[in-house]
C-alpha cells in the first residue's frame, strides 16, 4: 500500500462505516412499512420518508420490501468485521453487495458503485460486472455465476465460523497487551490512547 493510500485508508473505512449506518437505517425504516407495499418501487412512491434512501432507487424496483430487508442483511452483515481487519479485502466488500442486491441489475449496480466512489475511489474494483438481463433481481439464482455464488457463500461461511472463535481471539489479544505486546487493533485507525 502506498503512503498516500495508507493516509486515505482510515477515511475510506469511515466512509464505508457511515454507509453501513445508512443501510441499517434504510432497512429499519423499510421494515416499519414493509407489509403495506408489494414492491420497493411502490414503497418509495408511497412513503416520502423512503425517497431519501438512494439505495432503494438503485435496486430492482419489483423486489418486495421483505426480500430487500433479507438481501441487504446478507449483503452487509460481514462489513463491520471486514472493515476492522488489518488488511481490507476490497473486492469482498463490494462483491457481497453485488451478489445479494444487484444480481441481474447491471445499471443499478453501476449507479450504486458510482455513488460509493464519490467517497471511496476503489469501491467496486476487481468485481466482475453484473450480467445485463431483464430478469428480476430476486429470481431464484437465474443468471448468477455459480463460482461467484460459491465465493460469496464461502466468504459468509468464513465470517460465521470466525464468530465462534472471536471471544478466544479477543482473550488472546488482551493477553498479549498485558504482556506488553499490543493487539493488532491497538492503533488502527485511531491513535493509541496511551500514546
PDB file of C-alpha atoms in Angstrom:
ATOM      1  CA  UNK A   1       0.000   0.000   0.000  1.00  0.00           C
ATOM      2  CA  UNK A   2       1.427   3.374  -0.986  1.00  0.00           C
ATOM      3  CA  UNK A   3       1.876   6.133   1.576  1.00  0.00           C
ATOM      4  CA  UNK A   4      -0.991   8.133   0.029  1.00  0.00           C
ATOM      5  CA  UNK A   5      -3.279   5.077   0.082  1.00  0.00           C
ATOM      6  CA  UNK A   6      -2.349   4.410   3.713  1.00  0.00           C
ATOM      7  CA  UNK A   7      -3.249   8.011   4.582  1.00  0.00           C
ATOM      8  CA  UNK A   8      -6.645   7.668   2.891  1.00  0.00           C
ATOM      9  CA  UNK A   9      -7.425   4.229   4.347  1.00  0.00           C
ATOM     10  CA  UNK A  10      -8.952   5.380   7.687  1.00  0.00           C
ATOM     11  CA  UNK A  11     -11.149   7.945   5.906  1.00  0.00           C
ATOM     12  CA  UNK A  12     -12.336   5.378   3.376  1.00  0.00           C
ATOM     13  CA  UNK A  13     -13.134   2.886   6.133  1.00  0.00           C
ATOM     14  CA  UNK A  14     -15.024   5.620   7.983  1.00  0.00           C
ATOM     15  CA  UNK A  15     -16.995   6.442   4.799  1.00  0.00           C
ATOM     16  CA  UNK A  16     -17.916   2.768   4.391  1.00  0.00           C
ATOM     17  CA  UNK A  17     -18.948   2.508   8.057  1.00  0.00           C
ATOM     18  CA  UNK A  18     -21.154   5.590   7.630  1.00  0.00           C
ATOM     19  CA  UNK A  19     -22.672   3.990   4.533  1.00  0.00           C
ATOM     20  CA  UNK A  20     -23.334   0.838   6.545  1.00  0.00           C
ATOM     21  CA  UNK A  21     -25.180   3.005   9.061  1.00  0.00           C
ATOM     22  CA  UNK A  22     -27.278   4.454   6.225  1.00  0.00           C
ATOM     23  CA  UNK A  23     -28.082   0.932   5.033  1.00  0.00           C
ATOM     24  CA  UNK A  24     -29.173  -0.092   8.541  1.00  0.00           C
ATOM     25  CA  UNK A  25     -31.385   2.997   8.733  1.00  0.00           C
ATOM     26  CA  UNK A  26     -32.863   2.129   5.328  1.00  0.00           C
ATOM     27  CA  UNK A  27     -33.595  -1.437   6.444  1.00  0.00           C
ATOM     28  CA  UNK A  28     -35.173  -0.243   9.703  1.00  0.00           C
ATOM     29  CA  UNK A  29     -37.389   2.393   8.069  1.00  0.00           C
ATOM     30  CA  UNK A  30     -38.486  -0.013   5.350  1.00  0.00           C
ATOM     31  CA  UNK A  31     -39.251  -2.703   7.939  1.00  0.00           C
ATOM     32  CA  UNK A  32     -41.731  -0.326   9.593  1.00  0.00           C
ATOM     33  CA  UNK A  33     -43.936  -0.317   6.496  1.00  0.00           C
ATOM     34  CA  UNK A  34     -42.833  -3.433   4.602  1.00  0.00           C
ATOM     35  CA  UNK A  35     -46.211  -5.158   4.792  1.00  0.00           C
ATOM     36  CA  UNK A  36     -48.020  -2.140   3.320  1.00  0.00           C
ATOM     37  CA  UNK A  37     -46.310  -2.341  -0.095  1.00  0.00           C
ATOM     38  CA  UNK A  38     -45.921  -5.023  -2.749  1.00  0.00           C
ATOM     39  CA  UNK A  39     -42.593  -3.729  -4.094  1.00  0.00           C
ATOM     40  CA  UNK A  40     -39.708  -1.370  -3.400  1.00  0.00           C
ATOM     41  CA  UNK A  41     -40.999   0.903  -6.167  1.00  0.00           C
ATOM     42  CA  UNK A  42     -44.421   1.083  -4.515  1.00  0.00           C
ATOM     43  CA  UNK A  43     -42.845   1.762  -1.108  1.00  0.00           C
ATOM     44  CA  UNK A  44     -40.668   4.618  -2.393  1.00  0.00           C
ATOM     45  CA  UNK A  45     -43.599   6.185  -4.254  1.00  0.00           C
ATOM     46  CA  UNK A  46     -45.990   5.716  -1.331  1.00  0.00           C
ATOM     47  CA  UNK A  47     -43.756   6.788   1.566  1.00  0.00           C
ATOM     48  CA  UNK A  48     -41.953  10.135   1.311  1.00  0.00           C
ATOM     49  CA  UNK A  49     -39.515   9.183   4.087  1.00  0.00           C
ATOM     50  CA  UNK A  50     -38.136   6.321   1.966  1.00  0.00           C
ATOM     51  CA  UNK A  51     -37.433   8.542  -1.044  1.00  0.00           C
ATOM     52  CA  UNK A  52     -34.277   9.898   0.627  1.00  0.00           C
ATOM     53  CA  UNK A  53     -32.616   6.463   0.774  1.00  0.00           C
ATOM     54  CA  UNK A  54     -30.723   6.329  -2.514  1.00  0.00           C
ATOM     55  CA  UNK A  55     -30.004   2.600  -2.205  1.00  0.00           C
ATOM     56  CA  UNK A  56     -33.722   1.903  -2.684  1.00  0.00           C
ATOM     57  CA  UNK A  57     -33.568   3.719  -6.025  1.00  0.00           C
ATOM     58  CA  UNK A  58     -30.721   1.529  -7.294  1.00  0.00           C
ATOM     59  CA  UNK A  59     -32.153  -1.929  -6.524  1.00  0.00           C
ATOM     60  CA  UNK A  60     -34.725  -3.812  -8.599  1.00  0.00           C
ATOM     61  CA  UNK A  61     -37.947  -1.863  -8.130  1.00  0.00           C
ATOM     62  CA  UNK A  62     -40.060  -5.038  -8.323  1.00  0.00           C
ATOM     63  CA  UNK A  63     -38.291  -6.608  -5.323  1.00  0.00           C
ATOM     64  CA  UNK A  64     -40.555  -6.959  -2.292  1.00  0.00           C
ATOM     65  CA  UNK A  65     -39.657  -4.942   0.810  1.00  0.00           C
ATOM     66  CA  UNK A  66     -39.202  -8.140   2.850  1.00  0.00           C
ATOM     67  CA  UNK A  67     -36.892  -9.553   0.183  1.00  0.00           C
ATOM     68  CA  UNK A  68     -34.857  -6.334   0.207  1.00  0.00           C
ATOM     69  CA  UNK A  69     -34.532  -6.493   4.007  1.00  0.00           C
ATOM     70  CA  UNK A  70     -33.323 -10.095   3.816  1.00  0.00           C
ATOM     71  CA  UNK A  71     -30.918  -9.406   0.945  1.00  0.00           C
ATOM     72  CA  UNK A  72     -29.497  -6.207   2.457  1.00  0.00           C
ATOM     73  CA  UNK A  73     -28.889  -8.009   5.744  1.00  0.00           C
ATOM     74  CA  UNK A  74     -26.982 -10.706   3.867  1.00  0.00           C
ATOM     75  CA  UNK A  75     -25.061  -8.197   1.772  1.00  0.00           C
ATOM     76  CA  UNK A  76     -23.759  -6.134   4.673  1.00  0.00           C
ATOM     77  CA  UNK A  77     -23.552  -8.375   7.742  1.00  0.00           C
ATOM     78  CA  UNK A  78     -19.831  -9.046   7.252  1.00  0.00           C
ATOM     79  CA  UNK A  79     -18.897  -5.389   6.794  1.00  0.00           C
ATOM     80  CA  UNK A  80     -18.276  -4.422  10.457  1.00  0.00           C
ATOM     81  CA  UNK A  81     -15.647  -7.114  10.988  1.00  0.00           C
ATOM     82  CA  UNK A  82     -14.210  -6.760   7.489  1.00  0.00           C
ATOM     83  CA  UNK A  83     -13.751  -3.009   7.944  1.00  0.00           C
ATOM     84  CA  UNK A  84     -11.777  -3.640  11.138  1.00  0.00           C
ATOM     85  CA  UNK A  85      -9.441  -6.218   9.588  1.00  0.00           C
ATOM     86  CA  UNK A  86      -5.845  -5.048   9.335  1.00  0.00           C
ATOM     87  CA  UNK A  87      -5.843  -5.668   5.573  1.00  0.00           C
ATOM     88  CA  UNK A  88      -9.019  -4.593   3.856  1.00  0.00           C
ATOM     89  CA  UNK A  89     -10.485  -7.129   1.425  1.00  0.00           C
ATOM     90  CA  UNK A  90     -11.821  -4.554  -1.021  1.00  0.00           C
ATOM     91  CA  UNK A  91     -13.310  -6.930  -3.637  1.00  0.00           C
ATOM     92  CA  UNK A  92     -15.181  -8.880  -0.933  1.00  0.00           C
ATOM     93  CA  UNK A  93     -16.889  -5.761   0.444  1.00  0.00           C
ATOM     94  CA  UNK A  94     -18.339  -4.927  -2.954  1.00  0.00           C
ATOM     95  CA  UNK A  95     -18.977  -8.481  -4.158  1.00  0.00           C
ATOM     96  CA  UNK A  96     -21.291  -9.354  -1.260  1.00  0.00           C
ATOM     97  CA  UNK A  97     -23.425  -6.310  -2.073  1.00  0.00           C
ATOM     98  CA  UNK A  98     -23.396  -7.053  -5.789  1.00  0.00           C
ATOM     99  CA  UNK A  99     -24.327 -10.712  -5.392  1.00  0.00           C
ATOM    100  CA  UNK A 100     -27.097 -10.131  -2.839  1.00  0.00           C
ATOM    101  CA  UNK A 101     -28.679  -6.888  -4.043  1.00  0.00           C
ATOM    102  CA  UNK A 102     -27.779  -6.395  -7.702  1.00  0.00           C
ATOM    103  CA  UNK A 103     -27.998  -9.824  -9.313  1.00  0.00           C
ATOM    104  CA  UNK A 104     -29.039  -9.169 -12.939  1.00  0.00           C
ATOM    105  CA  UNK A 105     -29.290  -5.416 -12.332  1.00  0.00           C
ATOM    106  CA  UNK A 106     -26.246  -4.014 -14.121  1.00  0.00           C
ATOM    107  CA  UNK A 107     -27.492  -0.436 -14.367  1.00  0.00           C
ATOM    108  CA  UNK A 108     -28.435  -0.342 -10.663  1.00  0.00           C
ATOM    109  CA  UNK A 109     -25.046  -1.790  -9.720  1.00  0.00           C
ATOM    110  CA  UNK A 110     -23.185   0.810 -11.801  1.00  0.00           C
ATOM    111  CA  UNK A 111     -25.229   3.649 -10.253  1.00  0.00           C
ATOM    112  CA  UNK A 112     -24.565   2.292  -6.753  1.00  0.00           C
ATOM    113  CA  UNK A 113     -20.819   1.941  -7.426  1.00  0.00           C
ATOM    114  CA  UNK A 114     -20.672   5.472  -8.848  1.00  0.00           C
ATOM    115  CA  UNK A 115     -22.292   6.826  -5.680  1.00  0.00           C
ATOM    116  CA  UNK A 116     -19.860   4.904  -3.427  1.00  0.00           C
ATOM    117  CA  UNK A 117     -16.852   6.011  -5.494  1.00  0.00           C
ATOM    118  CA  UNK A 118     -17.609   9.644  -4.682  1.00  0.00           C
ATOM    119  CA  UNK A 119     -16.121   8.845  -1.254  1.00  0.00           C
ATOM    120  CA  UNK A 120     -14.175   5.606  -1.815  1.00  0.00           C
ATOM    121  CA  UNK A 121     -12.461   5.709  -5.208  1.00  0.00           C
ATOM    122  CA  UNK A 122     -11.660   1.977  -5.377  1.00  0.00           C
ATOM    123  CA  UNK A 123     -15.110   0.654  -4.454  1.00  0.00           C
ATOM    124  CA  UNK A 124     -16.235  -1.986  -6.957  1.00  0.00           C
ATOM    125  CA  UNK A 125     -12.765  -2.509  -8.472  1.00  0.00           C
ATOM    126  CA  UNK A 126     -11.906  -6.136  -9.268  1.00  0.00           C
ATOM    127  CA  UNK A 127     -15.535  -7.223  -9.013  1.00  0.00           C
ATOM    128  CA  UNK A 128     -16.965  -8.845 -12.158  1.00  0.00           C
ATOM    129  CA  UNK A 129     -19.660  -6.849 -13.915  1.00  0.00           C
ATOM    130  CA  UNK A 130     -23.268  -7.877 -13.286  1.00  0.00           C
ATOM    131  CA  UNK A 131     -24.958  -9.590 -16.218  1.00  0.00           C
ATOM    132  CA  UNK A 132     -27.299  -7.250 -18.071  1.00  0.00           C
ATOM    133  CA  UNK A 133     -30.588  -9.111 -18.027  1.00  0.00           C
ATOM    134  CA  UNK A 134     -34.271  -8.371 -17.872  1.00  0.00           C
ATOM    135  CA  UNK A 135     -34.814 -10.976 -15.122  1.00  0.00           C
ATOM    136  CA  UNK A 136     -35.806  -9.544 -11.747  1.00  0.00           C
ATOM    137  CA  UNK A 137     -33.082  -9.418  -9.103  1.00  0.00           C
ATOM    138  CA  UNK A 138     -34.989 -11.783  -6.845  1.00  0.00           C
ATOM    139  CA  UNK A 139     -35.306 -14.579  -9.426  1.00  0.00           C
ATOM    140  CA  UNK A 140     -34.160 -17.862  -7.911  1.00  0.00           C
ATOM    141  CA  UNK A 141     -30.498 -17.793  -8.876  1.00  0.00           C
ATOM    142  CA  UNK A 142     -31.051 -17.293 -12.610  1.00  0.00           C
ATOM    143  CA  UNK A 143     -28.174 -15.621 -14.420  1.00  0.00           C
ATOM    144  CA  UNK A 144     -25.887 -15.843 -11.400  1.00  0.00           C
ATOM    145  CA  UNK A 145     -22.464 -17.347 -11.999  1.00  0.00           C
ATOM    146  CA  UNK A 146     -22.119 -20.439  -9.787  1.00  0.00           C
ATOM    147  CA  UNK A 147     -18.454 -19.783  -8.931  1.00  0.00           C
ATOM    148  CA  UNK A 148     -19.333 -16.210  -7.906  1.00  0.00           C
ATOM    149  CA  UNK A 149     -22.200 -17.521  -5.768  1.00  0.00           C
ATOM    150  CA  UNK A 150     -19.875 -20.081  -4.174  1.00  0.00           C
ATOM    151  CA  UNK A 151     -17.255 -17.394  -3.455  1.00  0.00           C
ATOM    152  CA  UNK A 152     -19.776 -15.097  -1.742  1.00  0.00           C
ATOM    153  CA  UNK A 153     -21.216 -18.026   0.221  1.00  0.00           C
ATOM    154  CA  UNK A 154     -17.737 -19.154   1.285  1.00  0.00           C
ATOM    155  CA  UNK A 155     -16.884 -15.633   2.454  1.00  0.00           C
ATOM    156  CA  UNK A 156     -20.045 -15.546   4.551  1.00  0.00           C
ATOM    157  CA  UNK A 157     -19.368 -19.035   5.978  1.00  0.00           C
ATOM    158  CA  UNK A 158     -15.836 -17.988   6.961  1.00  0.00           C
ATOM    159  CA  UNK A 159     -17.237 -14.916   8.710  1.00  0.00           C
ATOM    160  CA  UNK A 160     -19.781 -17.014  10.614  1.00  0.00           C
ATOM    161  CA  UNK A 161     -17.075 -19.543  11.517  1.00  0.00           C
ATOM    162  CA  UNK A 162     -14.853 -16.740  12.840  1.00  0.00           C
ATOM    163  CA  UNK A 163     -17.717 -15.553  15.030  1.00  0.00           C
ATOM    164  CA  UNK A 164     -17.350 -18.588  17.270  1.00  0.00           C
ATOM    165  CA  UNK A 165     -13.595 -18.011  17.561  1.00  0.00           C
ATOM    166  CA  UNK A 166     -13.941 -14.275  18.256  1.00  0.00           C
ATOM    167  CA  UNK A 167     -14.075 -14.465  22.037  1.00  0.00           C
ATOM    168  CA  UNK A 168     -10.990 -16.710  22.267  1.00  0.00           C
ATOM    169  CA  UNK A 169      -9.098 -14.407  19.917  1.00  0.00           C
ATOM    170  CA  UNK A 170     -10.142 -11.338  21.901  1.00  0.00           C
ATOM    171  CA  UNK A 171      -8.867 -13.024  25.063  1.00  0.00           C
ATOM    172  CA  UNK A 172      -5.581 -13.897  23.338  1.00  0.00           C
ATOM    173  CA  UNK A 173      -5.185 -10.294  22.106  1.00  0.00           C
ATOM    174  CA  UNK A 174      -5.955  -8.971  25.576  1.00  0.00           C
ATOM    175  CA  UNK A 175      -3.329 -11.339  26.996  1.00  0.00           C
ATOM    176  CA  UNK A 176      -0.746 -10.044  24.514  1.00  0.00           C
ATOM    177  CA  UNK A 177      -1.460  -6.466  25.575  1.00  0.00           C
ATOM    178  CA  UNK A 178      -0.922  -7.402  29.194  1.00  0.00           C
ATOM    179  CA  UNK A 179       2.419  -8.961  28.247  1.00  0.00           C
ATOM    180  CA  UNK A 180       3.457  -5.691  26.586  1.00  0.00           C
ATOM    181  CA  UNK A 181       2.586  -6.733  23.042  1.00  0.00           C
ATOM    182  CA  UNK A 182      -0.335  -4.624  21.690  1.00  0.00           C
ATOM    183  CA  UNK A 183      -3.242  -6.201  19.856  1.00  0.00           C
ATOM    184  CA  UNK A 184      -3.476  -5.643  16.127  1.00  0.00           C
ATOM    185  CA  UNK A 185      -6.235  -3.054  16.721  1.00  0.00           C
ATOM    186  CA  UNK A 186      -4.318  -1.057  19.319  1.00  0.00           C
ATOM    187  CA  UNK A 187      -3.542   1.812  16.943  1.00  0.00           C
ATOM    188  CA  UNK A 188      -5.601   1.290  13.809  1.00  0.00           C
ATOM    189  CA  UNK A 189      -7.212   3.523  12.593  1.00  0.00           C
ATOM    190  CA  UNK A 190      -7.464   5.592  15.728  1.00  0.00           C
ATOM    191  CA  UNK A 191      -4.398   6.662  17.677  1.00  0.00           C
ATOM    192  CA  UNK A 192      -3.420   4.585  20.678  1.00  0.00           C
ATOM    193  CA  UNK A 193      -4.861   6.296  23.766  1.00  0.00           C
ATOM    194  CA  UNK A 194      -1.726   5.531  25.758  1.00  0.00           C
ATOM    195  CA  UNK A 195       0.460   7.493  23.316  1.00  0.00           C
TER     196      UNK A 195
END
